[in-house]
Coordinates of C-alpha atoms in Angstrom, one line a residue:
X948 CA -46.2 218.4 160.1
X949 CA -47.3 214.8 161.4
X950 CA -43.9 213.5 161.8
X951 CA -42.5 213.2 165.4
X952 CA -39.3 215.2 166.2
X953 CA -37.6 213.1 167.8
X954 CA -34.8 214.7 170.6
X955 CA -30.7 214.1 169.4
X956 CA -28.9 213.1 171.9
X957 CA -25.5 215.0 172.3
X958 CA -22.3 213.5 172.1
X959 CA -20.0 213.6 174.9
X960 CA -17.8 216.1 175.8
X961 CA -15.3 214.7 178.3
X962 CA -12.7 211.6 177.7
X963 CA -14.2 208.4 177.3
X964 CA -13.0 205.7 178.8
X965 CA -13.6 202.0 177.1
X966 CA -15.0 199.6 179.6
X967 CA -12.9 197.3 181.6
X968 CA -11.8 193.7 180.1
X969 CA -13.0 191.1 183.1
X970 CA -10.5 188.1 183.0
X971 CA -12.3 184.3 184.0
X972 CA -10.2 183.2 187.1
X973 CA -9.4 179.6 187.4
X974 CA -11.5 177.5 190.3
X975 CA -9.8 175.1 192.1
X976 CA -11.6 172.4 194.3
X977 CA -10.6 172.1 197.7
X978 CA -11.0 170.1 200.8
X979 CA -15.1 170.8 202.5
X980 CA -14.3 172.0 205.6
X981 CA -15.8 169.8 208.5
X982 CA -19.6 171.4 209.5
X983 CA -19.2 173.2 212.8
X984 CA -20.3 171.7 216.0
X985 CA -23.9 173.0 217.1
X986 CA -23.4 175.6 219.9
X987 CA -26.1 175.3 222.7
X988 CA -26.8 178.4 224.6
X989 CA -27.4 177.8 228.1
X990 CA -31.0 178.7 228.6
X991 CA -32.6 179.6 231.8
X992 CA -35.2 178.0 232.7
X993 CA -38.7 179.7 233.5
X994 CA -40.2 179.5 236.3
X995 CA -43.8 180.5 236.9
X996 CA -44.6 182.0 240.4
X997 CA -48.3 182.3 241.5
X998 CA -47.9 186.1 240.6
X999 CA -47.0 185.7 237.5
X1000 CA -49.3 183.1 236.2
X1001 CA -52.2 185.2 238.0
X1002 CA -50.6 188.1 236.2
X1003 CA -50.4 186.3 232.6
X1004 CA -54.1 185.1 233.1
X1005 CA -55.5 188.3 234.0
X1006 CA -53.6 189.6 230.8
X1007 CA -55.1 187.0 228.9
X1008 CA -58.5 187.4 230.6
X1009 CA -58.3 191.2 229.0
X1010 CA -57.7 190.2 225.7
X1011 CA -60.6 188.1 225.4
X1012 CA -62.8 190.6 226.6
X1013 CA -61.4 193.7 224.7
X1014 CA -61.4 191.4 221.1
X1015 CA -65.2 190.3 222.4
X1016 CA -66.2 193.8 222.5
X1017 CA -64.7 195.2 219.1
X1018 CA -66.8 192.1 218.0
X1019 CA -70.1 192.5 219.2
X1020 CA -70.0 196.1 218.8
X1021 CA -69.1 195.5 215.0
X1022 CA -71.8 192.5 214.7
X1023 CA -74.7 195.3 216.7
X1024 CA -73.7 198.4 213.6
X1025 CA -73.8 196.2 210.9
X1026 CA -77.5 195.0 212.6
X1027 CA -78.2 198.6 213.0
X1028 CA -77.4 199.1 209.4
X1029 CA -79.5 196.1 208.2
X1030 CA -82.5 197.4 210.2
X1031 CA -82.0 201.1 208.9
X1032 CA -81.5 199.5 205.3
X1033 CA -85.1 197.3 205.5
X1034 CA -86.8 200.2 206.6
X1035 CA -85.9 202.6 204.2
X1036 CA -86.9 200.1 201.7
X1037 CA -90.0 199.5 203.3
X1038 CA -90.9 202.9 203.5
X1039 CA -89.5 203.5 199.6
X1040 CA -91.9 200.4 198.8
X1041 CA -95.2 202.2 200.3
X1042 CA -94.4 205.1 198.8
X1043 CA -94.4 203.8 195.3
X1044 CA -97.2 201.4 195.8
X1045 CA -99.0 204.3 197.2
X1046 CA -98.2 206.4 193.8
X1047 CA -98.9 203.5 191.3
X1048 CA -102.9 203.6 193.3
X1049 CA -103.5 207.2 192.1
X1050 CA -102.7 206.9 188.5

């Protein structure tokens, strides 16, 4: 009654096929072959016009001021929350000053 039954596993049915004998091959050392000469591409080189660095600082310019808003507005909510958080415990600390008078 408390003994597990365990599952049998059934044989199988179709041919079986014993596994495949893997013969070590002999390694031979060779000649190293000479390292490759380093390719260069040829690179253009980048020239800034006046409205394209007026373009990449104005990019840059947005940046700044998009990350410097997500920032303050995430510093102001956690100051809300802080302020929200003292007065609720100031409020929870007059109440139960206020009940421990009237006993």
């Amino acid at each position: 009654m408390f003994r597990p039954k365990l599952p049998t596993m059934p044989q199988p049915t179709g041919t079986v096929t014993p596994p495949a004998v893997i013969e070590p091959t002999a390694v031979t050392p060779g000649t190293p072959a000479p390292p490759p000469a380093p390719v260069v591409p040829a690179r253009s080189t980048v020239q800034l016009t006046p409205g394209t660095a007026l373009a990449l600082v104005g990019g840059g310019t947005a940046v700044v001021l998009v990350v410097g808003a997500v920032l303050v507005s995430m510093l102001l909510a956690v100051a809300v929350t802080a302020v929200s958080v003292a007065v609720c415990a100031v409020v929870l600390r007059s109440l139960l000053a206020a009940e421990a008078k009237r006993r």
